[in-house]
Short mmCIF file of C-alpha atoms in Angstrom, two decimals:
data_model
loop_
_atom_site.label_atom_id
_atom_site.label_comp_id
_atom_site.label_asym_id
_atom_site.label_seq_id
_atom_site.Cartn_x
_atom_site.Cartn_y
_atom_site.Cartn_z
CA UNK A 146 65.97 15.53 155.50
CA UNK A 147 65.77 19.10 154.11
CA UNK A 148 66.58 20.22 150.81
CA UNK A 149 69.47 22.46 152.21
CA UNK A 150 70.86 19.30 154.13
CA UNK A 151 70.80 17.32 150.73
CA UNK A 152 72.47 20.06 148.77
CA UNK A 153 75.14 20.21 151.70
CA UNK A 154 75.75 16.62 151.48
CA UNK A 155 76.06 16.77 147.65
CA UNK A 156 78.82 19.41 148.15
CA UNK A 157 80.53 17.29 150.64
CA UNK A 158 80.63 14.28 148.32
CA UNK A 159 81.88 16.29 145.34
CA UNK A 160 84.42 17.75 147.45
CA UNK A 161 85.64 14.34 148.56
CA UNK A 162 85.63 13.16 145.02
CA UNK A 163 87.84 16.00 143.88
CA UNK A 164 90.31 15.69 146.91
CA UNK A 165 90.97 11.89 145.92
CA UNK A 166 92.54 13.15 142.60
CA UNK A 167 93.04 10.56 140.24
CA UNK A 168 91.82 7.95 142.65
CA UNK A 169 93.59 5.67 145.12
CA UNK A 170 95.46 3.52 142.65
CA UNK A 171 96.93 6.70 141.04
CA UNK A 172 97.82 8.21 144.42
CA UNK A 173 99.43 4.88 145.58
CA UNK A 174 101.59 5.11 142.33
CA UNK A 175 102.52 8.66 143.15
CA UNK A 176 103.62 7.47 146.71
CA UNK A 177 105.57 4.48 145.40
CA UNK A 178 107.79 7.03 143.53
CA UNK A 179 108.52 8.90 146.83
CA UNK A 180 106.19 11.85 145.74
CA UNK A 181 103.61 13.57 147.78
CA UNK A 182 100.20 14.27 146.33
CA UNK A 183 99.52 17.71 145.04
CA UNK A 184 97.12 18.46 147.82
CA UNK A 185 99.63 17.18 150.43
CA UNK A 186 102.35 19.59 149.13
CA UNK A 187 100.18 22.44 149.34
CA UNK A 188 99.08 21.61 152.97
CA UNK A 189 102.73 21.07 153.93
CA UNK A 190 104.38 24.18 152.41
CA UNK A 191 101.41 26.55 153.84
CA UNK A 192 100.72 27.53 157.44
CA UNK A 193 98.37 24.97 159.25
CA UNK A 194 94.62 25.49 158.08
CA UNK A 195 95.44 28.42 155.88
CA UNK A 196 94.69 26.99 152.40
CA UNK A 197 91.68 28.07 150.66
CA UNK A 198 91.02 26.26 147.41
CA UNK A 199 89.49 27.93 144.34
CA UNK A 200 87.98 26.48 141.05
CA UNK A 201 87.70 22.92 142.46
CA UNK A 202 84.91 22.06 140.22
CA UNK A 203 86.40 23.30 136.96
CA UNK A 204 86.19 20.51 134.27
CA UNK A 205 88.29 19.81 131.24
CA UNK A 206 87.15 20.94 127.89
CA UNK A 207 85.75 18.47 125.51
CA UNK A 208 88.52 16.39 124.18
CA UNK A 209 89.04 15.65 120.48
CA UNK A 210 88.71 11.92 120.68
CA UNK A 211 85.75 10.10 121.60
CA UNK A 212 87.67 7.74 123.92
CA UNK A 213 88.91 10.70 125.81
CA UNK A 214 85.69 12.27 126.85
CA UNK A 215 86.16 11.91 130.40
CA UNK A 216 85.19 14.50 133.11
CA UNK A 217 88.40 15.50 135.00
CA UNK A 218 87.24 17.57 138.03
CA UNK A 219 89.74 20.23 138.80
CA UNK A 220 91.54 19.50 135.46
CA UNK A 221 94.75 18.39 136.98
CA UNK A 222 95.63 21.41 139.07
CA UNK A 223 94.76 22.60 142.38
CA UNK A 224 94.86 26.50 142.93
CA UNK A 225 94.11 28.76 145.94
CA UNK A 226 95.46 31.05 148.56
CA UNK A 227 97.09 30.69 152.09
CA UNK A 228 99.81 31.96 154.21
CA UNK A 229 103.46 31.18 154.91
CA UNK A 230 104.88 32.59 157.95
CA UNK A 231 101.52 34.42 158.50
CA UNK A 232 101.83 36.21 155.13
CA UNK A 233 99.47 35.60 152.22
CA UNK A 234 100.46 33.86 148.99
CA UNK A 235 98.92 32.41 146.08
CA UNK A 236 99.64 28.96 145.04
CA UNK A 237 98.96 26.18 142.46
CA UNK A 238 100.10 22.61 142.26
CA UNK A 239 99.78 20.31 139.13
CA UNK A 240 98.21 17.04 140.03
CA UNK A 241 100.24 14.03 138.41
CA UNK A 242 97.47 11.60 139.39
CA UNK A 243 94.75 13.47 137.28
CA UNK A 244 95.60 12.87 133.64
CA UNK A 245 99.30 13.08 134.22
CA UNK A 246 98.98 16.76 135.33
CA UNK A 247 98.75 17.42 131.59
CA UNK A 248 98.08 21.09 130.67
CA UNK A 249 94.78 21.80 128.72
CA UNK A 250 92.79 24.63 128.15
CA UNK A 251 90.85 24.77 131.67
CA UNK A 252 94.04 23.58 133.47
CA UNK A 253 95.80 26.59 132.07
CA UNK A 254 92.99 28.94 132.81
CA UNK A 255 92.99 27.94 136.44
CA UNK A 256 96.70 28.74 136.64
CA UNK A 257 96.34 31.89 134.68
CA UNK A 258 93.41 33.12 137.05
CA UNK A 259 95.42 32.60 140.10
CA UNK A 260 98.52 34.33 138.74
CA UNK A 261 96.32 37.34 137.95
CA UNK A 262 95.00 37.29 141.50
CA UNK A 263 98.56 37.19 142.75
CA UNK A 264 99.56 40.21 140.52
CA UNK A 265 96.36 42.24 141.59
CA UNK A 266 96.73 41.27 145.27
CA UNK A 267 100.38 41.79 145.18
CA UNK A 268 101.45 38.73 146.88
CA UNK A 269 104.01 36.12 146.19
CA UNK A 270 103.11 33.31 143.64
CA UNK A 271 104.09 29.69 144.21
CA UNK A 272 103.94 27.22 141.43
CA UNK A 273 104.32 23.43 141.91
CA UNK A 274 105.25 21.63 138.77
CA UNK A 275 104.40 18.01 138.13
CA UNK A 276 103.20 17.54 134.71
CA UNK A 277 103.56 15.08 131.74
CA UNK A 278 103.40 18.31 129.37
CA UNK A 279 100.79 19.51 127.01
CA UNK A 280 97.55 17.56 126.72
CA UNK A 281 97.81 16.43 123.16
CA UNK A 282 94.16 15.78 122.72
CA UNK A 283 93.53 19.52 123.18
CA UNK A 284 95.64 20.51 120.36
CA UNK A 285 96.61 24.11 119.98
CA UNK A 286 94.64 25.17 123.18
CA UNK A 287 97.46 23.61 125.18
CA UNK A 288 100.04 25.62 123.49
CA UNK A 289 97.88 28.75 123.94
CA UNK A 290 97.71 27.95 127.60
CA UNK A 291 101.40 27.98 127.93
CA UNK A 292 101.69 31.23 126.19
CA UNK A 293 99.20 32.80 128.52
CA UNK A 294 101.33 31.44 131.65
CA UNK A 295 104.49 32.79 130.11
CA UNK A 296 103.04 36.13 129.33
CA UNK A 297 101.92 36.54 132.96
CA UNK A 298 105.30 35.34 134.40
CA UNK A 299 106.81 38.07 132.66
CA UNK A 300 104.28 40.92 133.32
CA UNK A 301 104.69 39.84 136.99
CA UNK A 302 108.43 39.96 136.94
CA UNK A 303 109.90 42.40 139.33
CA UNK A 304 106.29 43.26 140.97
CA UNK A 305 105.84 40.10 142.98
CA UNK A 306 108.04 37.22 143.86
CA UNK A 307 107.60 34.24 141.64
CA UNK A 308 108.79 30.74 143.00
CA UNK A 309 108.71 27.57 141.08
CA UNK A 310 108.87 24.20 142.98
CA UNK A 311 109.53 21.24 140.42
CA UNK A 312 108.43 18.23 141.87
CA UNK A 313 108.12 15.75 139.05
CA UNK A 314 108.51 16.01 135.33
CA UNK A 315 108.58 19.53 133.75
CA UNK A 316 109.49 18.98 130.00
CA UNK A 317 109.09 20.70 126.71
CA UNK A 318 107.47 24.33 126.60
CA UNK A 319 106.54 23.75 130.31
CA UNK A 320 110.06 24.38 131.48
CA UNK A 321 109.87 28.11 130.29
CA UNK A 322 107.53 29.02 133.12
CA UNK A 323 110.08 28.22 136.09
CA UNK A 324 112.76 29.74 133.86
CA UNK A 325 110.85 33.06 133.76
CA UNK A 326 110.24 33.09 137.72
CA UNK A 327 112.79 34.32 140.32
CA UNK A 328 113.45 31.06 142.23
CA UNK A 329 113.57 27.36 141.06
CA UNK A 330 113.48 24.64 143.74
CA UNK A 331 114.24 21.01 143.00
CA UNK A 332 114.48 17.73 144.78
CA UNK A 333 117.02 14.96 144.06
CA UNK A 334 115.66 12.05 142.35
CA UNK A 335 112.38 13.45 141.90
CA UNK A 336 112.70 16.79 139.79
CA UNK A 337 113.26 16.60 135.92
CA UNK A 338 113.58 19.36 133.47
CA UNK A 339 114.49 19.43 129.98
CA UNK A 340 113.09 20.82 126.59
CA UNK A 341 113.83 17.45 124.69
CA UNK A 342 113.42 14.30 126.49
CA UNK A 343 115.68 11.37 126.41
CA UNK A 344 113.60 9.35 123.98
CA UNK A 345 113.79 12.19 121.35
CA UNK A 346 117.36 12.53 121.76
CA UNK A 347 118.09 8.90 121.29
CA UNK A 348 115.80 8.87 118.19
CA UNK A 349 117.06 11.90 116.51
CA UNK A 350 120.66 12.25 117.68
CA UNK A 351 121.17 8.46 118.60
CA UNK A 352 122.57 9.41 122.03
CA UNK A 353 121.53 7.45 125.06
CA UNK A 354 121.08 9.31 128.27
CA UNK A 355 118.64 8.78 131.25
CA UNK A 356 116.23 11.43 132.31
CA UNK A 357 118.04 11.88 135.53
CA UNK A 358 121.51 12.62 133.78
CA UNK A 359 119.70 14.91 131.24
CA UNK A 360 117.92 17.12 133.62
CA UNK A 361 117.73 15.74 137.04
CA UNK A 362 118.05 18.02 140.03
CA UNK A 363 121.78 17.74 140.42
CA UNK A 364 122.27 18.79 136.77
CA UNK A 365 119.88 21.59 137.10
CA UNK A 366 121.74 22.82 140.37
CA UNK A 367 125.29 22.23 139.40
CA UNK A 368 125.60 22.26 135.57
CA UNK A 369 123.04 24.32 133.93
CA UNK A 370 122.29 26.59 136.85
CA UNK A 371 118.60 26.57 136.16
CA UNK A 372 117.81 25.69 139.86
CA UNK A 373 118.56 28.06 142.66
CA UNK A 374 117.80 25.52 145.62
CA UNK A 375 118.56 21.85 145.96
CA UNK A 376 116.98 19.40 148.40
CA UNK A 377 117.16 15.79 149.23
CA UNK A 378 113.24 15.53 150.06
CA UNK A 379 110.11 17.32 149.39
CA UNK A 380 109.76 18.40 152.90
CA UNK A 381 113.28 19.85 153.08
CA UNK A 382 112.50 21.77 149.89
CA UNK A 383 109.24 23.35 151.47
CA UNK A 384 111.32 24.46 154.50
CA UNK A 385 113.65 26.21 152.15
CA UNK A 386 110.89 27.99 150.49
CA UNK A 387 109.48 29.16 153.84
CA UNK A 388 113.14 30.32 154.77
CA UNK A 389 113.44 32.28 151.63
CA UNK A 390 110.17 34.00 152.12
CA UNK A 391 111.42 35.38 155.43
CA UNK A 392 114.12 37.47 153.64
CA UNK A 393 111.99 38.61 150.57
CA UNK A 394 109.12 41.05 150.58
CA UNK A 395 105.42 40.51 149.46
CA UNK A 396 105.91 42.62 146.52
CA UNK A 397 108.08 45.61 145.04
CA UNK A 398 106.45 48.39 146.90
CA UNK A 399 107.06 47.14 150.63
CA UNK A 400 109.97 46.19 152.43
CA UNK A 401 111.24 42.77 153.68
CA UNK A 402 110.05 41.37 157.00
CA UNK A 403 111.89 43.11 159.94
CA UNK A 404 113.12 40.91 162.70
CA UNK A 405 114.57 41.54 166.22
CA UNK A 406 118.30 42.50 165.72
CA UNK A 407 121.01 40.19 167.14
CA UNK A 408 124.64 39.91 166.93
CA UNK A 409 126.76 37.50 164.95
CA UNK A 410 127.68 34.29 166.68
CA UNK A 411 131.00 34.14 164.67
CA UNK A 412 133.24 36.79 165.90
CA UNK A 413 136.87 35.68 164.54
CA UNK A 414 136.84 37.82 161.42
CA UNK A 415 140.44 39.16 162.18
CA UNK A 416 141.68 35.60 161.70
CA UNK A 417 139.88 34.06 158.65
CA UNK A 418 141.93 35.72 155.88
CA UNK A 419 145.51 34.16 155.52
CA UNK A 420 148.55 36.52 155.48
CA UNK A 421 149.51 34.97 152.08
CA UNK A 422 147.50 36.66 149.44
CA UNK A 423 147.57 33.41 147.29
CA UNK A 424 146.11 31.17 150.10
CA UNK A 425 142.53 30.27 149.91
CA UNK A 426 139.69 30.85 152.61
CA UNK A 427 136.03 30.43 152.78
CA UNK A 428 134.27 33.66 152.30
CA UNK A 429 131.26 32.50 153.88
CA UNK A 430 132.95 32.52 157.14
CA UNK A 431 133.30 36.16 156.56
CA UNK A 432 129.68 36.75 155.97
CA UNK A 433 128.77 34.68 159.23
CA UNK A 434 130.84 37.32 161.02
CA UNK A 435 128.45 40.07 159.75
CA UNK A 436 125.13 38.67 159.62
CA UNK A 437 122.44 38.65 162.63
CA UNK A 438 122.89 35.43 164.46
CA UNK A 439 125.53 34.56 161.81
CA UNK A 440 122.64 33.11 159.57
CA UNK A 441 123.11 33.12 155.76
CA UNK A 442 120.71 31.76 153.16
CA UNK A 443 122.83 30.87 150.19
CA UNK A 444 121.39 30.86 146.71
CA UNK A 445 122.51 28.72 143.76
CA UNK A 446 125.01 27.26 146.11
CA UNK A 447 125.89 24.41 143.79
CA UNK A 448 126.37 26.64 140.58
CA UNK A 449 129.43 28.49 139.86
CA UNK A 450 130.83 28.25 143.32
CA UNK A 451 133.69 30.80 142.61
CA UNK A 452 130.90 33.30 143.57
CA UNK A 453 128.65 33.42 146.60
CA UNK A 454 125.29 34.82 146.70
CA UNK A 455 122.35 34.95 149.25
CA UNK A 456 120.61 36.59 152.00
CA UNK A 457 121.31 37.44 155.66
CA UNK A 458 120.20 40.08 158.10
CA UNK A 459 122.15 43.08 159.43
CA UNK A 460 120.48 44.91 162.43
CA UNK A 461 117.24 42.97 161.72
CA UNK A 462 116.90 43.89 158.03
CA UNK A 463 117.13 41.70 154.98
CA UNK A 464 120.22 42.17 153.00
CA UNK A 465 121.57 40.49 149.80
CA UNK A 466 125.27 39.44 149.81
CA UNK A 467 127.48 38.92 146.78
CA UNK A 468 131.02 37.74 147.26
CA UNK A 469 133.99 36.30 145.44
CA UNK A 470 134.81 32.69 146.79
CA UNK A 471 138.80 32.56 147.09
CA UNK A 472 138.29 28.93 148.03
CA UNK A 473 137.15 28.05 144.49
CA UNK A 474 139.15 29.32 141.47
CA UNK A 475 140.60 32.04 143.55
CA UNK A 476 137.21 33.72 143.28
CA UNK A 477 137.74 34.71 139.60
CA UNK A 478 134.77 35.68 137.44
CA UNK A 479 133.73 33.59 134.60
CA UNK A 480 130.76 33.05 132.35
CA UNK A 481 128.53 31.33 134.93
CA UNK A 482 129.38 33.33 137.96
CA UNK A 483 128.91 36.48 135.82
CA UNK A 484 125.25 35.20 135.17
CA UNK A 485 124.88 34.23 138.67
CA UNK A 486 125.71 37.54 140.23
CA UNK A 487 123.94 39.72 137.69
CA UNK A 488 120.61 37.97 138.25
CA UNK A 489 120.77 38.19 141.81
CA UNK A 490 121.72 41.84 141.90
CA UNK A 491 118.84 42.55 139.73
CA UNK A 492 116.25 40.55 141.98
CA UNK A 493 117.64 42.49 145.10
CA UNK A 494 117.34 45.93 143.28
CA UNK A 495 113.68 44.99 141.84
CA UNK A 496 112.60 44.16 145.43
CA UNK A 497 114.51 46.96 147.35
CA UNK A 498 116.96 44.61 148.93
CA UNK A 499 120.23 46.40 150.00
CA UNK A 500 123.36 44.79 148.50
CA UNK A 501 126.64 44.10 150.30
CA UNK A 502 129.63 43.08 148.04
CA UNK A 503 132.57 41.38 149.37
CA UNK A 504 135.65 41.73 147.10
CA UNK A 505 138.54 39.41 146.78
CA UNK A 506 139.49 38.60 143.06
CA UNK A 507 142.25 38.40 140.64
CA UNK A 508 139.82 39.46 137.63
CA UNK A 509 138.07 37.80 134.95
CA UNK A 510 139.08 34.26 134.09
CA UNK A 511 141.44 34.08 131.23
CA UNK A 512 141.37 31.46 128.34
CA UNK A 513 140.40 30.42 125.01
CA UNK A 514 137.36 28.53 126.44
CA UNK A 515 136.02 31.51 128.25
CA UNK A 516 136.53 33.82 125.43
CA UNK A 517 134.75 31.50 122.91
CA UNK A 518 132.01 31.06 125.61
CA UNK A 519 131.38 34.90 125.61
CA UNK A 520 132.95 36.00 128.74
CA UNK A 521 132.78 39.41 127.40
CA UNK A 522 129.02 39.48 126.99
CA UNK A 523 128.20 37.52 130.27
CA UNK A 524 130.96 39.69 132.17
CA UNK A 525 129.14 42.75 131.02
CA UNK A 526 126.06 41.77 132.70
CA UNK A 527 127.55 42.47 136.12
CA UNK A 528 128.54 46.05 135.10
CA UNK A 529 125.03 46.80 133.71
CA UNK A 530 123.28 45.16 136.86
CA UNK A 531 125.29 47.16 139.48
CA UNK A 532 125.25 50.43 137.48
CA UNK A 533 121.45 50.27 136.91
CA UNK A 534 120.88 49.34 140.62
CA UNK A 535 119.14 52.01 142.81
CA UNK A 536 119.18 50.24 146.10
CA UNK A 537 121.60 50.96 148.71
CA UNK A 538 124.84 49.18 147.52
CA UNK A 539 127.99 48.91 150.02
CA UNK A 540 131.26 47.25 149.00
CA UNK A 541 134.00 45.92 151.16
CA UNK A 542 137.41 45.19 149.63
CA UNK A 543 138.80 42.23 151.68
CA UNK A 544 142.02 41.43 149.90
CA UNK A 545 142.49 41.44 146.01
CA UNK A 546 140.76 43.62 143.48
CA UNK A 547 142.64 43.59 140.29
CA UNK A 548 141.67 44.87 136.76
CA UNK A 549 138.35 44.53 135.48
CA UNK A 550 137.38 42.61 138.35
CA UNK A 551 137.80 45.74 140.70
CA UNK A 552 135.32 47.80 138.47
CA UNK A 553 132.77 44.85 138.17
CA UNK A 554 132.35 44.14 141.86
CA UNK A 555 130.37 47.33 142.61
CA UNK A 556 133.08 49.85 142.68
CA UNK A 557 132.33 53.40 143.19
CA UNK A 558 132.71 53.96 139.41
CA UNK A 559 129.57 51.89 139.11
CA UNK A 560 127.65 53.80 141.66
CA UNK A 561 128.27 52.19 144.97
CA UNK A 562 127.09 54.12 147.74
CA UNK A 563 129.90 53.11 150.25
CA UNK A 564 133.24 51.58 149.49
CA UNK A 565 135.42 50.27 152.37
CA UNK A 566 138.75 48.42 152.16
CA UNK A 567 140.69 46.48 154.77
CA UNK A 568 144.26 47.53 155.49
CA UNK A 569 145.88 44.42 153.54
CA UNK A 570 143.67 45.11 150.40
CA UNK A 571 145.52 45.43 147.05
CA UNK A 572 143.60 47.51 144.38
CA UNK A 573 145.40 47.75 141.08
CA UNK A 574 145.39 46.99 137.29
CA UNK A 575 146.92 43.67 137.96
CA UNK A 576 148.47 41.81 140.81
CA UNK A 577 151.90 43.35 142.04
CA UNK A 578 153.96 40.49 140.88
CA UNK A 579 152.54 40.28 137.25
CA UNK A 580 152.91 44.06 137.19
CA UNK A 581 156.53 44.13 138.19
CA UNK A 582 157.24 41.28 135.67
CA UNK A 583 155.88 43.42 132.91
CA UNK A 584 157.28 46.85 134.00
CA UNK A 585 160.74 45.87 135.35
CA UNK A 586 161.35 42.75 133.23
CA UNK A 587 164.59 44.13 131.68
CA UNK A 588 166.01 45.49 134.93
CA UNK A 589 165.34 42.30 136.70
CA UNK A 590 166.87 39.95 134.09
CA UNK A 591 170.03 42.23 134.23
CA UNK A 592 170.42 42.13 137.94
CA UNK A 593 173.06 40.06 139.88
CA UNK A 594 170.27 38.96 142.12
CA UNK A 595 167.11 38.90 140.19
CA UNK A 596 164.66 37.39 142.84
CA UNK A 597 166.06 40.09 145.33
CA UNK A 598 165.33 43.04 142.96
CA UNK A 599 162.21 41.44 141.77
CA UNK A 600 160.81 41.15 145.44
CA UNK A 601 162.00 44.86 146.09
CA UNK A 602 160.05 46.00 143.22
CA UNK A 603 157.06 44.19 144.17
CA UNK A 604 157.02 45.99 147.73
CA UNK A 605 157.62 49.21 145.92
CA UNK A 606 154.58 48.46 143.69
CA UNK A 607 152.27 47.34 146.45
CA UNK A 608 153.03 50.76 148.32
CA UNK A 609 152.76 53.21 145.45
CA UNK A 610 150.22 51.63 143.31
CA UNK A 611 148.15 48.83 144.94
CA UNK A 612 147.69 50.11 148.58
CA UNK A 613 144.26 50.74 149.65
CA UNK A 614 145.46 54.29 150.76
CA UNK A 615 146.29 55.13 147.17
CA UNK A 616 142.57 54.42 146.21
CA UNK A 617 141.37 56.27 149.36
CA UNK A 618 143.50 59.25 148.69
CA UNK A 619 141.68 59.43 145.12
CA UNK A 620 138.27 59.18 146.74
CA UNK A 621 137.66 55.63 145.33
CA UNK A 622 137.65 54.22 148.69
CA UNK A 623 135.57 56.13 151.57
CA UNK A 624 137.40 54.52 154.44
CA UNK A 625 140.10 51.96 155.25
CA UNK A 626 138.73 50.05 158.14
CA UNK A 627 139.85 47.19 160.47
CA UNK A 628 138.14 43.76 159.74
CA UNK A 629 136.55 44.01 163.31
CA UNK A 630 135.00 47.39 162.37
CA UNK A 631 133.26 45.96 159.17
CA UNK A 632 129.89 44.98 160.97
CA UNK A 633 129.53 48.52 162.59
CA UNK A 634 130.53 50.41 159.43
CA UNK A 635 127.97 48.16 157.40
CA UNK A 636 125.14 49.01 159.92
CA UNK A 637 125.92 52.77 159.66
CA UNK A 638 126.03 52.70 155.94
CA UNK A 639 122.72 50.84 155.70
CA UNK A 640 121.10 53.21 157.99
CA UNK A 641 122.41 56.38 156.34
CA UNK A 642 121.24 54.99 152.96
CA UNK A 643 117.84 53.67 154.04
CA UNK A 644 115.87 56.56 152.46
CA UNK A 645 117.96 56.54 149.31
CA UNK A 646 116.41 58.02 146.05
CA UNK A 647 118.07 57.41 142.66
CA UNK A 648 116.45 58.31 139.45
CA UNK A 649 117.63 56.52 136.24
CA UNK A 650 117.34 58.24 132.96
CA UNK A 651 113.86 58.29 131.50
CA UNK A 652 113.66 55.40 128.86
CA UNK A 653 111.40 52.52 127.97
CA UNK A 654 114.01 50.14 129.25
CA UNK A 655 117.74 49.22 128.94
CA UNK A 656 119.29 46.66 126.69
CA UNK A 657 121.14 44.23 129.12
CA UNK A 658 123.55 41.99 127.36
CA UNK A 659 121.98 38.60 126.85
#
């Protein structure tokens, strides 16, 4: 056998050794937990046969304690490049079967290297998190590794899409990398995210709570809002990642993928909104009447459901949708929905995705709890995000647009490029009934038939102050349109604004309310 053949065999042997991760026993334990291996995850999320691994033979640095001087090939993380939907991505996956996926110096260096490559090549970065946390034996080098990762998350923000897939524990300082990325995916009963674990909480605070109840997938999706997509299995999660990447671009200097245009499958837009302005309906049905093939990828579906955000296509091009949801809390804006909307608007703006805003809300949510929770500060984020946006922004007022809510939901006063209103829309400082109760309270109370006078005043107020034609007469609404005309008007507005150029005042950066 030639020397070259021996070398090739040695290479193949080493590759197989690394591919087995922490060994058969560790892989079986991972499988028993309902989890795929790190390598299986990468293979399943990428296009077939597209993965090219880097730094396979990187080893851990010398540990402090003699008992820990064990070689760890790959150092508990797999890194490389591949394609999804035929488009290149950089990817890494922490391997829990190797030293618990703990982060040491070389582990961090591998992640940092693939992050640098993603930024240099201007391709999306996908990180699969499954780690026991910092490798204590390596001391401050572990902390330094996290810091290097966080810095690169920040530097890449707004330049390339960053996606975090949490498929196991992600605790302590490790959680801040997903928090700095654009989208976080979690899987029921598998994903766990928290800064302080249940054991520490029990020891320090005396409170008993399970890891699932503290930071499981449902908690992160419904309560904290840290997760953008929730799945019931890892394979479902991977399909969500693939679908998302169809709507967003490779980087901030190119457009999202264009697809062949198609008409909406749903066409009953005229019949969705009830005649009673207080009756709820599902705004997602309106969106389905506007998007190609009636397809809509909702983001943060379980968090702050009084607002709806997500992606669809109009005439083949990707569009970001922001909408009030009258089916939940009448669609009011509150602390959580304000954060949800503003973050999404800023993502779309950073990656040149036009924004369509559908308005139907009575305003901001009143109450002591909201005031004390900082609704002023959080609500201002929406004003800031829309005002700063330079992408095409189009607004359709479906029904109610009262008070500060009217301004916040991409009004023309914040720089909207096009504003349309349906004939039944009401645009005013407050709802007609509330306004009449304030303005004509004495007259109504003194009347022989107070209810009759009240209804008469309400109709007068609607006509004189709340009608969409009043706003249109002042130039605040570009056109009053029939519901059936909405898709056509959106197509036209998007086409006209396709080459929009908007220059913000020169400055280092603004100070968005935090």
